[in-house]
mmCIF file of C-alpha atoms and ligand atoms in Angstrom:
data_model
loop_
_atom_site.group_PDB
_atom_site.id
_atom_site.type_symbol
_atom_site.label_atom_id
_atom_site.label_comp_id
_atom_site.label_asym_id
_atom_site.label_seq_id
_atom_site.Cartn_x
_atom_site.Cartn_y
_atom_site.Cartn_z
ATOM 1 C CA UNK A 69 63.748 -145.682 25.591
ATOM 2 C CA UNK A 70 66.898 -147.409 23.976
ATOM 3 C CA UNK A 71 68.024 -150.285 26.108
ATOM 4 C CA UNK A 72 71.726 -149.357 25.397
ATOM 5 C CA UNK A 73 71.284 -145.442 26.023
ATOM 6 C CA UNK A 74 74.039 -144.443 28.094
ATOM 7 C CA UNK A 75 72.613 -141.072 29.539
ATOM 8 C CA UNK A 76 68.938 -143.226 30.668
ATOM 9 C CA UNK A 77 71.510 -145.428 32.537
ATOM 10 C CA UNK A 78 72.718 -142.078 34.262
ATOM 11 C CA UNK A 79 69.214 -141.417 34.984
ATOM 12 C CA UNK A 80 68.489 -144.572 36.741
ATOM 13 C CA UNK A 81 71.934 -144.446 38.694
ATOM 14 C CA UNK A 82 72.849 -147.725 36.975
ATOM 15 C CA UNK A 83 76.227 -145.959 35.941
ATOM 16 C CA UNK A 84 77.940 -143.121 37.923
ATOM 17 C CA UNK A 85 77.672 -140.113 37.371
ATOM 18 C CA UNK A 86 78.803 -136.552 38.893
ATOM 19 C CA UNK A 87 75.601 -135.383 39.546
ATOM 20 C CA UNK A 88 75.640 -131.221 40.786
ATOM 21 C CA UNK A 89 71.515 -130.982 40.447
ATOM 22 C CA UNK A 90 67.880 -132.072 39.368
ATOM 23 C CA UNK A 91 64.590 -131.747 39.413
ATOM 24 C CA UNK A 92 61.615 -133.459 38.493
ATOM 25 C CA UNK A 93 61.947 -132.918 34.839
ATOM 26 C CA UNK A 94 65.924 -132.939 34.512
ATOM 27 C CA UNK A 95 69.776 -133.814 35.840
ATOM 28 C CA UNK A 96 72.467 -131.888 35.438
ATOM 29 C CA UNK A 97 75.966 -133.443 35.664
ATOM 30 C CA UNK A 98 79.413 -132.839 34.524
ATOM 31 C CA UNK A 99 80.730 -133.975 30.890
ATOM 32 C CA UNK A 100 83.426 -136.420 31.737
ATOM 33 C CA UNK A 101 85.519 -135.058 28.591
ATOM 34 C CA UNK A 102 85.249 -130.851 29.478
ATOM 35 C CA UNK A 103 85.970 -128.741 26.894
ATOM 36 C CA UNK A 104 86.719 -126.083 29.909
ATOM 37 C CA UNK A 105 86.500 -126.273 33.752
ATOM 38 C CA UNK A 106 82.739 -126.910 34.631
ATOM 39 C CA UNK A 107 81.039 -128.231 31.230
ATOM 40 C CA UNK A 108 78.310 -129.941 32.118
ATOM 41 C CA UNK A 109 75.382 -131.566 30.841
ATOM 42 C CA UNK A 110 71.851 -131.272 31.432
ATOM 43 C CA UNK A 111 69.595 -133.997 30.201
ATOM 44 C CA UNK A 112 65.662 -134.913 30.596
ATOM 45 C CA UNK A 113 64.725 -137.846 32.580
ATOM 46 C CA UNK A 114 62.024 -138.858 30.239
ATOM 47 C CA UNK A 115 64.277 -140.448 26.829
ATOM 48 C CA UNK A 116 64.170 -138.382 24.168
ATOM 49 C CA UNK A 117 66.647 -138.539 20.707
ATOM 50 C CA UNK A 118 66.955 -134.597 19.736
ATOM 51 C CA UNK A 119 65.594 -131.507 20.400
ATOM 52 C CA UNK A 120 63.142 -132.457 16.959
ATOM 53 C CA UNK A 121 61.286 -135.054 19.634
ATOM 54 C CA UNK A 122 61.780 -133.654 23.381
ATOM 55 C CA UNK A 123 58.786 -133.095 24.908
ATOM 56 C CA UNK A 124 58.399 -128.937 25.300
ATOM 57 C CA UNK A 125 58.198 -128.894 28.834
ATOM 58 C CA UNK A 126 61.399 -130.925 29.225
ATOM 59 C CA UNK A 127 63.302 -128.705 27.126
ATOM 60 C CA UNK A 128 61.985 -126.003 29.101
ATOM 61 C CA UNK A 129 63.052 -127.047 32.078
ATOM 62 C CA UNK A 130 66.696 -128.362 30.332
ATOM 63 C CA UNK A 131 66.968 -124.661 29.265
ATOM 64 C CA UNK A 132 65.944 -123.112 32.615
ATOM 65 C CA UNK A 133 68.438 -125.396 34.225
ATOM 66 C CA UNK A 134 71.069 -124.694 32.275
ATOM 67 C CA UNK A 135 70.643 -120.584 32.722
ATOM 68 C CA UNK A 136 71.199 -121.595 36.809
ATOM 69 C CA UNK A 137 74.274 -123.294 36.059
ATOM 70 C CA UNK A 138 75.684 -120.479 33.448
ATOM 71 C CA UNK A 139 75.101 -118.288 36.567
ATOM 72 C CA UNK A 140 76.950 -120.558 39.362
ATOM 73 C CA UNK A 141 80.047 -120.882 36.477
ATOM 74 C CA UNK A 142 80.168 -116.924 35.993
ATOM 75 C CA UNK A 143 79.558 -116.648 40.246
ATOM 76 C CA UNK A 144 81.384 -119.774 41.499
ATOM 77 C CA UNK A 145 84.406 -121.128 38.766
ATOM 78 C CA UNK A 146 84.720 -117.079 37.498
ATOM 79 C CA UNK A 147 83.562 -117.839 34.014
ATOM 80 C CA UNK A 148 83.973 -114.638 31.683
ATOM 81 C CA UNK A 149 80.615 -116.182 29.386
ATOM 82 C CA UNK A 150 78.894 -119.243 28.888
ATOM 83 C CA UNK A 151 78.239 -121.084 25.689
ATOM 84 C CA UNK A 152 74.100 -123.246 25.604
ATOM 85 C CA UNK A 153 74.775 -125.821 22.962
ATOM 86 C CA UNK A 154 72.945 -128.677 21.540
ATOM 87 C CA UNK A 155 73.727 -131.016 18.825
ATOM 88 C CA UNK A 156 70.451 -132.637 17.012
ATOM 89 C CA UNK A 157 71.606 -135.504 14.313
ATOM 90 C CA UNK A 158 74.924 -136.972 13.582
ATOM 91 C CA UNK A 159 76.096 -134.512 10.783
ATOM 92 C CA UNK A 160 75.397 -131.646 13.663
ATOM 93 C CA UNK A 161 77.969 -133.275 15.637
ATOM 94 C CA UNK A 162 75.859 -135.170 17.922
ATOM 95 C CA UNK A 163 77.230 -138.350 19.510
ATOM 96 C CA UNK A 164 75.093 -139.017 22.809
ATOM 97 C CA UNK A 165 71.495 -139.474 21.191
ATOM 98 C CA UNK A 166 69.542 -139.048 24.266
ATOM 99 C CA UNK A 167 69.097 -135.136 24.688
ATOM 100 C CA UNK A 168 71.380 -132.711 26.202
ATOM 101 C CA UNK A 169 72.634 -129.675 26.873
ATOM 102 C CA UNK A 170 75.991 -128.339 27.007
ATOM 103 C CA UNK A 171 76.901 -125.486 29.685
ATOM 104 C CA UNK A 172 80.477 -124.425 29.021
ATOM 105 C CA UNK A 173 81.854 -122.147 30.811
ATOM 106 C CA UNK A 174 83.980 -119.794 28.632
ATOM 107 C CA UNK A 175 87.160 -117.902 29.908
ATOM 108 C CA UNK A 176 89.550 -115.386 28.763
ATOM 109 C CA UNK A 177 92.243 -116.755 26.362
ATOM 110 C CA UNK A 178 90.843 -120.376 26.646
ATOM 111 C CA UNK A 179 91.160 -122.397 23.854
ATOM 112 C CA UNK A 180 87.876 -122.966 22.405
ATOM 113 C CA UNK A 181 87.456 -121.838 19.257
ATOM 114 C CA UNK A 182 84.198 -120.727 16.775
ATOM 115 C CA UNK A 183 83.742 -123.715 14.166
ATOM 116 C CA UNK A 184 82.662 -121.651 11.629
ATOM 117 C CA UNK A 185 84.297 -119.127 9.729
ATOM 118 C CA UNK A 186 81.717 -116.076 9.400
ATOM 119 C CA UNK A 187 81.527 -114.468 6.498
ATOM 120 C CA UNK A 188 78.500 -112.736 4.476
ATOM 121 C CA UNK A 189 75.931 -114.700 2.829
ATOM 122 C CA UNK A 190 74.245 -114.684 -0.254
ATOM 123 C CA UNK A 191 71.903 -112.172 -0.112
ATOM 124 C CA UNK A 192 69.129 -113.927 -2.236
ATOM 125 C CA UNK A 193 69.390 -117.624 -0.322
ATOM 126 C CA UNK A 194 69.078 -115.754 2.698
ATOM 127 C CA UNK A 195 66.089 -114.489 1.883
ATOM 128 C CA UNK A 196 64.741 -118.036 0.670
ATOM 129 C CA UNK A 197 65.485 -119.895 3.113
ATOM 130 C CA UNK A 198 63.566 -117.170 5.576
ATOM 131 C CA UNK A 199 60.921 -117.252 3.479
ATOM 132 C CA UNK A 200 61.050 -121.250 3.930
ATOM 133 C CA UNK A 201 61.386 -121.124 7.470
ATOM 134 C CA UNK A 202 58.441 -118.714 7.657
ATOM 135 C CA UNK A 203 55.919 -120.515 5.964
ATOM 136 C CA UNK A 204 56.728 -124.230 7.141
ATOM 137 C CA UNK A 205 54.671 -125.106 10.060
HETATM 138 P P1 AMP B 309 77.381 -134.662 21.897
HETATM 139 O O1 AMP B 309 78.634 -135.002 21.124
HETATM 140 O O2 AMP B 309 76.879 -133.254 21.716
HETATM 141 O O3 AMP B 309 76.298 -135.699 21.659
HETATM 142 O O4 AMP B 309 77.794 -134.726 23.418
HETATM 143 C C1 AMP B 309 77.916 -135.903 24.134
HETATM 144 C C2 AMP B 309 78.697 -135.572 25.369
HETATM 145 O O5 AMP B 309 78.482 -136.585 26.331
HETATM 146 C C3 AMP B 309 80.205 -135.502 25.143
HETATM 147 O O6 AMP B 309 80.666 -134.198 25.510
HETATM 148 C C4 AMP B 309 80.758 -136.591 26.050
HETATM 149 O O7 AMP B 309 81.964 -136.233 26.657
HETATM 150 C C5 AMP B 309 79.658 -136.743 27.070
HETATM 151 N N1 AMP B 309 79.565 -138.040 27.728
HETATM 152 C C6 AMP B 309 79.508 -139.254 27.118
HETATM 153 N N2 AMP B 309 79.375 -140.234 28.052
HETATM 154 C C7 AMP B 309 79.354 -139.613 29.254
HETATM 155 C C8 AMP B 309 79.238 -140.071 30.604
HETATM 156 N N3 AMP B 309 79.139 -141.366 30.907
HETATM 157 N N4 AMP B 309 79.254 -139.152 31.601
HETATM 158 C C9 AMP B 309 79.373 -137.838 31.311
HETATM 159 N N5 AMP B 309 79.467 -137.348 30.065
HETATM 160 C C10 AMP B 309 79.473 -138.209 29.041
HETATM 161 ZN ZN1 ZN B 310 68.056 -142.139 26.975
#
């Protein structure tokens, strides 16, 4: 584990942190910069960089964590949807490089918006790169 990793410091209560649940394998807390009422952030006790290096069972029991708090958003804040996100590498937008995941709640009209554009693909590449991602172990 990185001496200087902010989220292991969470872990070890050597900086605060608004903790709303854990378990063995996880905390969950809330993002101190929300991008909408309730984001929060699950993260594995054991240190791990991405989602390419958490151990499976963590991220198992990140994921499972994060579908209880998607459910107390829609029951308790009134979320209309929830977005699961994860960032893996610095050109995917991560900044935090000790694994997390986001729980947003989503609500009608709030300002978040899709960061891509969508728009059809090339037919051909799409098939490539599936044939790529099929055959790569
Ligand atoms: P990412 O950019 O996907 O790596 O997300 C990192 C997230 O961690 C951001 O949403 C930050 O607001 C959040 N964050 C950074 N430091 C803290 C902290 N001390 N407590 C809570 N959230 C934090
Ligand atoms: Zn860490």
């Amino acid at each position: 584990m990185p001496d200087d990793c902010i989220f292991c410091a969470i872990v070890a209560g050597d900086i605060p942190a608004t903790k709303i649940d854990e378990d063995d394998r996880v905390v969950a807390f809330m993002d101190i910069n929300p991008a909408t009422r309730g984001h929060t952030l699950v993260i594995p006790r054991q240190h791990a960089d991405n989602v390419l290096e958490i151990d499976e069972e963590d991220l198992a029991a990140a994921v499972k964590m994060g579908q209880r708090i998607a459910k107390r958003a829609v029951r308790g804040l009134g979320a209309d949807g929830v977005n699961l996100l994860n960032s893996c590498g610095e050109h995917a937008w991560q900044t935090v490089f000790h694994f997390h995941l986001h729980v947003i709640p989503r609500y009608q009209g709030d300002p978040l918006q899709l960061p891509w554009i969508p728009h059809p693909g090339d037919q051909e590449d799409i098939a490539a790169a599936a044939a790529v991602l099929r055959s790569t172990s």
